[in-house]
């Protein structure tokens, strides 16, 4: 993700600040008063962090750019292959084969390490 942020001209100081906020995160689950052992969080944004919505939007935008130009459906002279609102994404295709290709690209890009 940090490499992607430099592409949109976020400077080194801001990148360091973001990295410091998100590095070495851990979390535990509490069920009926019992707390599990803490585990390192490898991905995701912090719930309640004011940066989280923007970081999520940026990250998902980088992922979705990889399906631009792929077939979708024609609406009003435009080809639409996805709809996005907040943290919801709908992929749209004219058939199952194209939909599977869209899903494969989104899955691949979502698993891509962006350090």
Short mmCIF file of N, CA, C and O in Angstrom, two decimals:
data_model
loop_
_atom_site.label_atom_id
_atom_site.label_comp_id
_atom_site.label_asym_id
_atom_site.label_seq_id
_atom_site.Cartn_x
_atom_site.Cartn_y
_atom_site.Cartn_z
N UNK A 1 0.82 -1.20 0.00
CA UNK A 1 0.00 0.00 0.00
C UNK A 1 0.86 1.26 0.00
O UNK A 1 0.52 2.22 -0.65
N UNK A 2 1.97 1.26 0.72
CA UNK A 2 2.79 2.46 0.80
C UNK A 2 3.34 2.86 -0.57
O UNK A 2 3.39 4.03 -0.89
N UNK A 3 3.72 1.87 -1.39
CA UNK A 3 4.19 2.17 -2.75
C UNK A 3 3.09 2.84 -3.54
O UNK A 3 3.33 3.77 -4.30
N UNK A 4 1.87 2.36 -3.39
CA UNK A 4 0.74 2.95 -4.09
C UNK A 4 0.51 4.39 -3.66
O UNK A 4 0.17 5.24 -4.47
N UNK A 5 0.68 4.67 -2.39
CA UNK A 5 0.46 6.02 -1.90
C UNK A 5 1.49 7.00 -2.45
O UNK A 5 1.17 8.16 -2.67
N UNK A 6 2.70 6.55 -2.71
CA UNK A 6 3.70 7.44 -3.32
C UNK A 6 3.31 7.77 -4.75
O UNK A 6 3.63 8.85 -5.24
N UNK A 7 2.61 6.88 -5.43
CA UNK A 7 2.16 7.14 -6.80
C UNK A 7 1.19 8.31 -6.86
O UNK A 7 1.08 8.98 -7.88
N UNK A 8 0.47 8.55 -5.79
CA UNK A 8 -0.48 9.66 -5.78
C UNK A 8 0.09 10.86 -5.01
O UNK A 8 -0.64 11.71 -4.54
N UNK A 9 1.40 10.89 -4.90
CA UNK A 9 2.14 12.04 -4.38
C UNK A 9 1.94 12.31 -2.89
O UNK A 9 1.98 13.45 -2.45
N UNK A 10 1.74 11.27 -2.08
CA UNK A 10 1.75 11.44 -0.63
C UNK A 10 3.22 11.40 -0.21
O UNK A 10 3.95 10.47 -0.55
N UNK A 11 3.65 12.43 0.50
CA UNK A 11 5.09 12.57 0.78
C UNK A 11 5.59 11.63 1.88
O UNK A 11 4.80 10.99 2.58
N UNK A 12 6.89 11.58 2.02
CA UNK A 12 7.56 10.66 2.94
C UNK A 12 7.14 10.82 4.39
O UNK A 12 6.98 9.84 5.11
N UNK A 13 6.98 12.06 4.85
CA UNK A 13 6.59 12.29 6.25
C UNK A 13 5.20 11.71 6.51
O UNK A 13 4.98 11.03 7.52
N UNK A 14 4.27 11.98 5.62
CA UNK A 14 2.92 11.45 5.79
C UNK A 14 2.91 9.92 5.73
O UNK A 14 2.20 9.26 6.48
N UNK A 15 3.72 9.35 4.81
CA UNK A 15 3.82 7.90 4.73
C UNK A 15 4.36 7.30 6.02
O UNK A 15 3.87 6.28 6.49
N UNK A 16 5.36 7.94 6.60
CA UNK A 16 5.92 7.48 7.88
C UNK A 16 4.87 7.52 8.97
O UNK A 16 4.74 6.59 9.77
N UNK A 17 4.09 8.61 9.01
CA UNK A 17 3.04 8.73 10.02
C UNK A 17 2.00 7.62 9.87
O UNK A 17 1.59 7.00 10.86
N UNK A 18 1.57 7.37 8.64
CA UNK A 18 0.59 6.30 8.39
C UNK A 18 1.16 4.95 8.79
O UNK A 18 0.51 4.16 9.46
N UNK A 19 2.41 4.71 8.41
CA UNK A 19 3.05 3.44 8.75
C UNK A 19 3.15 3.27 10.26
O UNK A 19 2.89 2.19 10.79
N UNK A 20 3.50 4.33 10.98
CA UNK A 20 3.61 4.26 12.44
C UNK A 20 2.26 3.99 13.10
O UNK A 20 2.19 3.30 14.11
N UNK A 21 1.20 4.53 12.54
CA UNK A 21 -0.13 4.29 13.10
C UNK A 21 -0.52 2.82 12.93
O UNK A 21 -1.12 2.22 13.81
N UNK A 22 -0.14 2.25 11.79
CA UNK A 22 -0.61 0.91 11.45
C UNK A 22 0.38 -0.22 11.70
O UNK A 22 0.00 -1.38 11.66
N UNK A 23 1.63 0.09 12.00
CA UNK A 23 2.60 -1.00 12.17
C UNK A 23 2.44 -1.68 13.53
O UNK A 23 1.97 -1.07 14.51
N UNK A 24 2.78 -2.94 13.56
CA UNK A 24 2.77 -3.73 14.80
C UNK A 24 1.42 -3.74 15.52
O UNK A 24 1.36 -3.73 16.74
N UNK A 25 0.34 -3.77 14.76
CA UNK A 25 -0.99 -3.86 15.38
C UNK A 25 -1.24 -5.28 15.87
O UNK A 25 -0.85 -6.24 15.23
N UNK A 26 -1.92 -5.38 16.98
CA UNK A 26 -2.35 -6.67 17.48
C UNK A 26 -3.81 -6.56 17.92
O UNK A 26 -4.31 -5.46 18.17
N UNK A 27 -4.44 -7.70 18.01
CA UNK A 27 -5.84 -7.72 18.45
C UNK A 27 -6.12 -9.04 19.15
O UNK A 27 -5.46 -10.05 18.89
N UNK A 28 -7.09 -9.00 20.03
CA UNK A 28 -7.54 -10.21 20.73
C UNK A 28 -9.06 -10.21 20.72
O UNK A 28 -9.70 -9.18 20.50
N UNK A 29 -9.62 -11.37 20.94
CA UNK A 29 -11.08 -11.48 21.02
C UNK A 29 -11.47 -11.71 22.48
O UNK A 29 -10.75 -12.39 23.21
N UNK A 30 -12.59 -11.12 22.85
CA UNK A 30 -13.10 -11.33 24.19
C UNK A 30 -14.48 -11.97 24.06
O UNK A 30 -15.37 -11.43 23.43
N UNK A 31 -14.62 -13.15 24.65
CA UNK A 31 -15.88 -13.88 24.60
C UNK A 31 -16.24 -14.28 26.03
O UNK A 31 -15.45 -14.95 26.70
N UNK A 32 -17.39 -13.84 26.47
CA UNK A 32 -17.87 -14.13 27.81
C UNK A 32 -16.82 -13.84 28.89
O UNK A 32 -16.57 -14.66 29.78
N UNK A 33 -16.18 -12.69 28.76
CA UNK A 33 -15.20 -12.26 29.75
C UNK A 33 -13.82 -12.86 29.59
O UNK A 33 -12.88 -12.45 30.26
N UNK A 34 -13.64 -13.84 28.73
CA UNK A 34 -12.33 -14.47 28.48
C UNK A 34 -11.67 -13.79 27.29
O UNK A 34 -12.29 -13.61 26.24
N UNK A 35 -10.40 -13.42 27.43
CA UNK A 35 -9.65 -12.78 26.35
C UNK A 35 -8.65 -13.75 25.75
O UNK A 35 -7.89 -14.40 26.48
N UNK A 36 -8.68 -13.85 24.42
CA UNK A 36 -7.75 -14.75 23.72
C UNK A 36 -6.35 -14.14 23.73
O UNK A 36 -6.16 -13.00 24.17
N UNK A 37 -5.39 -14.89 23.24
CA UNK A 37 -4.05 -14.34 23.09
C UNK A 37 -4.07 -13.32 21.94
O UNK A 37 -4.86 -13.43 21.01
N UNK A 38 -3.20 -12.34 22.04
CA UNK A 38 -3.12 -11.30 21.01
C UNK A 38 -2.43 -11.86 19.77
O UNK A 38 -1.44 -12.59 19.87
N UNK A 39 -2.98 -11.52 18.62
CA UNK A 39 -2.43 -11.94 17.33
C UNK A 39 -2.07 -10.70 16.53
O UNK A 39 -2.74 -9.67 16.62
N UNK A 40 -1.02 -10.81 15.73
CA UNK A 40 -0.61 -9.69 14.87
C UNK A 40 -1.63 -9.52 13.74
O UNK A 40 -2.06 -10.49 13.13
N UNK A 41 -2.01 -8.28 13.49
CA UNK A 41 -2.91 -7.96 12.38
C UNK A 41 -2.04 -7.67 11.16
O UNK A 41 -1.18 -6.80 11.20
N UNK A 42 -2.28 -8.42 10.11
CA UNK A 42 -1.45 -8.28 8.92
C UNK A 42 -2.05 -7.35 7.87
O UNK A 42 -1.33 -6.79 7.05
N UNK A 43 -3.36 -7.21 7.87
CA UNK A 43 -4.04 -6.39 6.86
C UNK A 43 -5.22 -5.68 7.47
O UNK A 43 -5.73 -6.06 8.50
N UNK A 44 -5.67 -4.67 6.74
CA UNK A 44 -6.89 -3.98 7.14
C UNK A 44 -6.61 -2.62 7.74
O UNK A 44 -5.46 -2.23 7.93
N UNK A 45 -7.67 -1.92 8.00
CA UNK A 45 -7.57 -0.60 8.60
C UNK A 45 -8.17 -0.64 10.00
O UNK A 45 -8.97 -1.50 10.32
N UNK A 46 -7.74 0.28 10.82
CA UNK A 46 -8.22 0.32 12.20
C UNK A 46 -9.64 0.84 12.27
O UNK A 46 -9.96 1.88 11.71
N UNK A 47 -10.46 0.11 12.97
CA UNK A 47 -11.84 0.55 13.16
C UNK A 47 -11.83 1.79 14.03
O UNK A 47 -11.18 1.84 15.07
N UNK A 48 -12.53 2.82 13.58
CA UNK A 48 -12.61 4.06 14.34
C UNK A 48 -11.52 5.06 14.03
O UNK A 48 -11.59 6.21 14.46
N UNK A 49 -10.50 4.68 13.29
CA UNK A 49 -9.42 5.60 12.92
C UNK A 49 -9.94 6.56 11.84
O UNK A 49 -10.58 6.13 10.88
N UNK A 50 -9.66 7.84 12.00
CA UNK A 50 -10.17 8.82 11.04
C UNK A 50 -9.57 8.63 9.64
O UNK A 50 -10.15 9.05 8.65
N UNK A 51 -8.42 7.98 9.55
CA UNK A 51 -7.80 7.71 8.24
C UNK A 51 -8.38 6.49 7.55
O UNK A 51 -8.25 6.34 6.33
N UNK A 52 -9.02 5.61 8.31
CA UNK A 52 -9.46 4.32 7.76
C UNK A 52 -10.35 4.44 6.52
O UNK A 52 -10.11 3.76 5.53
N UNK A 53 -11.38 5.29 6.52
CA UNK A 53 -12.21 5.37 5.31
C UNK A 53 -11.42 5.80 4.07
O UNK A 53 -11.60 5.26 2.98
N UNK A 54 -10.52 6.77 4.25
CA UNK A 54 -9.72 7.24 3.11
C UNK A 54 -8.75 6.18 2.64
O UNK A 54 -8.58 5.95 1.44
N UNK A 55 -8.08 5.50 3.58
CA UNK A 55 -7.14 4.44 3.19
C UNK A 55 -7.86 3.29 2.51
O UNK A 55 -7.39 2.75 1.51
N UNK A 56 -9.03 2.92 3.03
CA UNK A 56 -9.82 1.87 2.40
C UNK A 56 -10.21 2.27 0.99
O UNK A 56 -10.09 1.48 0.04
N UNK A 57 -10.67 3.49 0.81
CA UNK A 57 -11.08 3.96 -0.52
C UNK A 57 -9.90 3.97 -1.49
O UNK A 57 -10.04 3.55 -2.64
N UNK A 58 -8.75 4.44 -1.03
CA UNK A 58 -7.56 4.45 -1.89
C UNK A 58 -7.15 3.04 -2.29
O UNK A 58 -6.88 2.75 -3.46
N UNK A 59 -7.09 2.16 -1.31
CA UNK A 59 -6.66 0.78 -1.57
C UNK A 59 -7.62 0.09 -2.53
O UNK A 59 -7.21 -0.54 -3.50
N UNK A 60 -8.92 0.25 -2.29
CA UNK A 60 -9.89 -0.39 -3.18
C UNK A 60 -9.84 0.22 -4.57
O UNK A 60 -10.05 -0.48 -5.57
N UNK A 61 -9.54 1.51 -4.66
CA UNK A 61 -9.41 2.14 -5.98
C UNK A 61 -8.24 1.54 -6.75
O UNK A 61 -8.37 1.26 -7.95
N UNK A 62 -7.13 1.30 -6.09
CA UNK A 62 -5.98 0.67 -6.77
C UNK A 62 -6.35 -0.73 -7.26
O UNK A 62 -5.95 -1.14 -8.34
N UNK A 63 -7.12 -1.46 -6.48
CA UNK A 63 -7.55 -2.79 -6.88
C UNK A 63 -8.49 -2.71 -8.08
O UNK A 63 -8.32 -3.41 -9.08
N UNK A 64 -9.48 -1.84 -8.00
CA UNK A 64 -10.49 -1.76 -9.04
C UNK A 64 -9.96 -1.21 -10.35
O UNK A 64 -10.52 -1.48 -11.41
N UNK A 65 -8.88 -0.46 -10.33
CA UNK A 65 -8.28 0.03 -11.58
C UNK A 65 -7.84 -1.13 -12.47
O UNK A 65 -7.74 -0.97 -13.68
N UNK A 66 -7.61 -2.27 -11.89
CA UNK A 66 -7.17 -3.44 -12.66
C UNK A 66 -8.29 -4.10 -13.45
O UNK A 66 -8.02 -4.97 -14.27
N UNK A 67 -9.53 -3.70 -13.20
CA UNK A 67 -10.62 -4.25 -14.01
C UNK A 67 -11.20 -3.22 -14.97
O UNK A 67 -12.14 -3.51 -15.70
N UNK A 68 -10.61 -2.02 -14.99
CA UNK A 68 -11.06 -1.02 -15.95
C UNK A 68 -10.87 -1.56 -17.36
O UNK A 68 -9.87 -2.19 -17.67
N UNK A 69 -11.83 -1.31 -18.19
CA UNK A 69 -11.72 -1.73 -19.58
C UNK A 69 -12.19 -3.15 -19.83
O UNK A 69 -12.34 -3.56 -20.98
N UNK A 70 -12.42 -3.93 -18.78
CA UNK A 70 -12.93 -5.28 -18.98
C UNK A 70 -14.44 -5.20 -19.21
O UNK A 70 -15.10 -4.28 -18.75
N UNK A 71 -14.96 -6.18 -19.87
CA UNK A 71 -16.38 -6.16 -20.26
C UNK A 71 -17.29 -6.12 -19.04
O UNK A 71 -17.02 -6.71 -18.01
N UNK A 72 -18.38 -5.44 -19.24
CA UNK A 72 -19.44 -5.36 -18.25
C UNK A 72 -20.75 -5.29 -18.99
O UNK A 72 -20.94 -5.94 -20.00
N UNK A 73 -21.62 -4.42 -18.53
CA UNK A 73 -22.88 -4.20 -19.24
C UNK A 73 -22.90 -2.76 -19.75
O UNK A 73 -22.24 -1.88 -19.19
N UNK A 74 -23.65 -2.51 -20.81
CA UNK A 74 -23.74 -1.18 -21.41
C UNK A 74 -24.95 -0.44 -20.83
O UNK A 74 -26.07 -0.93 -20.90
N UNK A 75 -24.67 0.72 -20.26
CA UNK A 75 -25.73 1.57 -19.72
C UNK A 75 -25.44 3.00 -20.16
O UNK A 75 -24.38 3.55 -19.84
N UNK A 76 -26.35 3.58 -20.90
CA UNK A 76 -26.20 4.98 -21.31
C UNK A 76 -24.92 5.26 -22.05
O UNK A 76 -24.32 6.32 -21.87
N UNK A 77 -24.48 4.33 -22.88
CA UNK A 77 -23.26 4.53 -23.64
C UNK A 77 -21.98 4.25 -22.87
O UNK A 77 -20.88 4.48 -23.38
N UNK A 78 -22.10 3.78 -21.65
CA UNK A 78 -20.92 3.46 -20.83
C UNK A 78 -20.90 1.97 -20.52
O UNK A 78 -21.95 1.33 -20.41
N UNK A 79 -19.70 1.44 -20.38
CA UNK A 79 -19.56 0.04 -19.96
C UNK A 79 -19.35 0.05 -18.45
O UNK A 79 -18.41 0.66 -17.94
N UNK A 80 -20.23 -0.63 -17.73
CA UNK A 80 -20.17 -0.68 -16.27
C UNK A 80 -19.86 -2.12 -15.85
O UNK A 80 -20.56 -3.05 -16.23
N UNK A 81 -18.76 -2.31 -15.09
CA UNK A 81 -18.46 -3.65 -14.58
C UNK A 81 -18.39 -3.68 -13.06
O UNK A 81 -18.12 -4.71 -12.47
N UNK A 82 -18.61 -2.51 -12.42
CA UNK A 82 -18.66 -2.51 -10.96
C UNK A 82 -19.42 -1.30 -10.46
O UNK A 82 -19.49 -0.28 -11.12
N UNK A 83 -20.01 -1.47 -9.28
CA UNK A 83 -20.65 -0.38 -8.55
C UNK A 83 -20.06 -0.39 -7.15
O UNK A 83 -19.89 -1.45 -6.56
N UNK A 84 -19.75 0.79 -6.63
CA UNK A 84 -19.16 0.87 -5.30
C UNK A 84 -19.85 1.92 -4.46
O UNK A 84 -20.17 3.00 -4.93
N UNK A 85 -20.08 1.57 -3.21
CA UNK A 85 -20.62 2.52 -2.24
C UNK A 85 -20.07 2.15 -0.88
O UNK A 85 -20.26 1.02 -0.42
N UNK A 86 -19.37 3.09 -0.25
CA UNK A 86 -18.74 2.87 1.05
C UNK A 86 -17.83 1.65 0.96
O UNK A 86 -16.89 1.65 0.19
N UNK A 87 -18.13 0.59 1.72
CA UNK A 87 -17.26 -0.60 1.67
C UNK A 87 -17.92 -1.76 0.94
O UNK A 87 -17.54 -2.91 1.09
N UNK A 88 -18.92 -1.45 0.10
CA UNK A 88 -19.59 -2.48 -0.69
C UNK A 88 -19.17 -2.36 -2.16
O UNK A 88 -19.07 -1.25 -2.69
N UNK A 89 -18.94 -3.50 -2.78
CA UNK A 89 -18.58 -3.54 -4.21
C UNK A 89 -19.46 -4.60 -4.87
O UNK A 89 -19.59 -5.71 -4.37
N UNK A 90 -20.05 -4.23 -6.00
CA UNK A 90 -20.83 -5.15 -6.80
C UNK A 90 -20.12 -5.27 -8.15
O UNK A 90 -19.84 -4.26 -8.80
N UNK A 91 -19.78 -6.50 -8.53
CA UNK A 91 -19.19 -6.74 -9.85
C UNK A 91 -20.31 -7.13 -10.81
O UNK A 91 -21.19 -7.91 -10.44
N UNK A 92 -20.26 -6.60 -12.02
CA UNK A 92 -21.32 -6.81 -13.00
C UNK A 92 -20.70 -7.32 -14.29
O UNK A 92 -19.71 -6.77 -14.78
N UNK A 93 -21.29 -8.38 -14.83
CA UNK A 93 -20.78 -8.95 -16.08
C UNK A 93 -21.94 -9.47 -16.92
O UNK A 93 -23.02 -9.74 -16.39
N UNK A 94 -21.67 -9.63 -18.20
CA UNK A 94 -22.72 -10.12 -19.10
C UNK A 94 -22.90 -11.63 -19.05
O UNK A 94 -23.92 -12.15 -19.49
N UNK A 95 -21.90 -12.33 -18.49
CA UNK A 95 -22.04 -13.78 -18.35
C UNK A 95 -21.13 -14.28 -17.23
O UNK A 95 -20.30 -13.53 -16.69
N UNK A 96 -21.28 -15.55 -16.88
CA UNK A 96 -20.54 -16.12 -15.75
C UNK A 96 -19.03 -16.15 -15.99
O UNK A 96 -18.25 -15.95 -15.05
N UNK A 97 -18.61 -16.37 -17.21
CA UNK A 97 -17.18 -16.44 -17.52
C UNK A 97 -16.50 -15.09 -17.28
O UNK A 97 -15.43 -15.02 -16.66
N UNK A 98 -17.12 -14.03 -17.74
CA UNK A 98 -16.56 -12.69 -17.53
C UNK A 98 -16.60 -12.32 -16.05
O UNK A 98 -15.64 -11.75 -15.51
N UNK A 99 -17.68 -12.67 -15.37
CA UNK A 99 -17.77 -12.40 -13.93
C UNK A 99 -16.66 -13.12 -13.17
O UNK A 99 -16.03 -12.54 -12.29
N UNK A 100 -16.38 -14.36 -13.54
CA UNK A 100 -15.31 -15.11 -12.88
C UNK A 100 -13.96 -14.42 -13.11
O UNK A 100 -13.14 -14.34 -12.20
N UNK A 101 -13.74 -13.89 -14.31
CA UNK A 101 -12.49 -13.17 -14.60
C UNK A 101 -12.38 -11.93 -13.72
O UNK A 101 -11.32 -11.65 -13.16
N UNK A 102 -13.46 -11.18 -13.58
CA UNK A 102 -13.46 -10.01 -12.71
C UNK A 102 -13.14 -10.41 -11.27
O UNK A 102 -12.31 -9.78 -10.60
N UNK A 103 -13.80 -11.46 -10.78
CA UNK A 103 -13.55 -11.94 -9.41
C UNK A 103 -12.11 -12.36 -9.22
O UNK A 103 -11.49 -12.06 -8.19
N UNK A 104 -11.55 -13.07 -10.22
CA UNK A 104 -10.17 -13.53 -10.12
C UNK A 104 -9.20 -12.35 -10.01
O UNK A 104 -8.27 -12.37 -9.20
N UNK A 105 -9.43 -11.32 -10.81
CA UNK A 105 -8.55 -10.14 -10.77
C UNK A 105 -8.66 -9.43 -9.43
O UNK A 105 -7.64 -9.08 -8.81
N UNK A 106 -9.87 -9.22 -8.94
CA UNK A 106 -10.05 -8.55 -7.65
C UNK A 106 -9.42 -9.37 -6.53
O UNK A 106 -8.73 -8.83 -5.65
N UNK A 107 -9.60 -10.69 -6.55
CA UNK A 107 -8.99 -11.55 -5.52
C UNK A 107 -7.47 -11.47 -5.58
O UNK A 107 -6.81 -11.29 -4.56
N UNK A 108 -6.91 -11.59 -6.79
CA UNK A 108 -5.45 -11.52 -6.96
C UNK A 108 -4.89 -10.20 -6.41
O UNK A 108 -3.91 -10.19 -5.67
N UNK A 109 -5.51 -9.11 -6.82
CA UNK A 109 -5.03 -7.80 -6.39
C UNK A 109 -5.24 -7.58 -4.89
O UNK A 109 -4.44 -6.92 -4.26
N UNK A 110 -6.28 -8.13 -4.34
CA UNK A 110 -6.54 -7.99 -2.90
C UNK A 110 -5.49 -8.74 -2.08
O UNK A 110 -5.17 -8.35 -0.96
N UNK A 111 -4.96 -9.83 -2.64
CA UNK A 111 -3.94 -10.62 -1.94
C UNK A 111 -2.54 -10.09 -2.19
O UNK A 111 -1.60 -10.50 -1.51
N UNK A 112 -2.39 -9.18 -3.13
CA UNK A 112 -1.09 -8.61 -3.48
C UNK A 112 -0.52 -7.85 -2.29
O UNK A 112 -1.20 -7.03 -1.69
N UNK A 113 0.71 -8.15 -1.93
CA UNK A 113 1.36 -7.45 -0.83
C UNK A 113 1.78 -6.07 -1.31
O UNK A 113 2.48 -5.93 -2.29
N UNK A 114 1.35 -5.05 -0.63
CA UNK A 114 1.66 -3.67 -1.00
C UNK A 114 2.39 -3.03 0.18
O UNK A 114 1.80 -2.27 0.92
N UNK A 115 3.66 -3.35 0.32
CA UNK A 115 4.40 -2.83 1.48
C UNK A 115 5.07 -1.52 1.20
O UNK A 115 5.34 -1.16 0.12
#
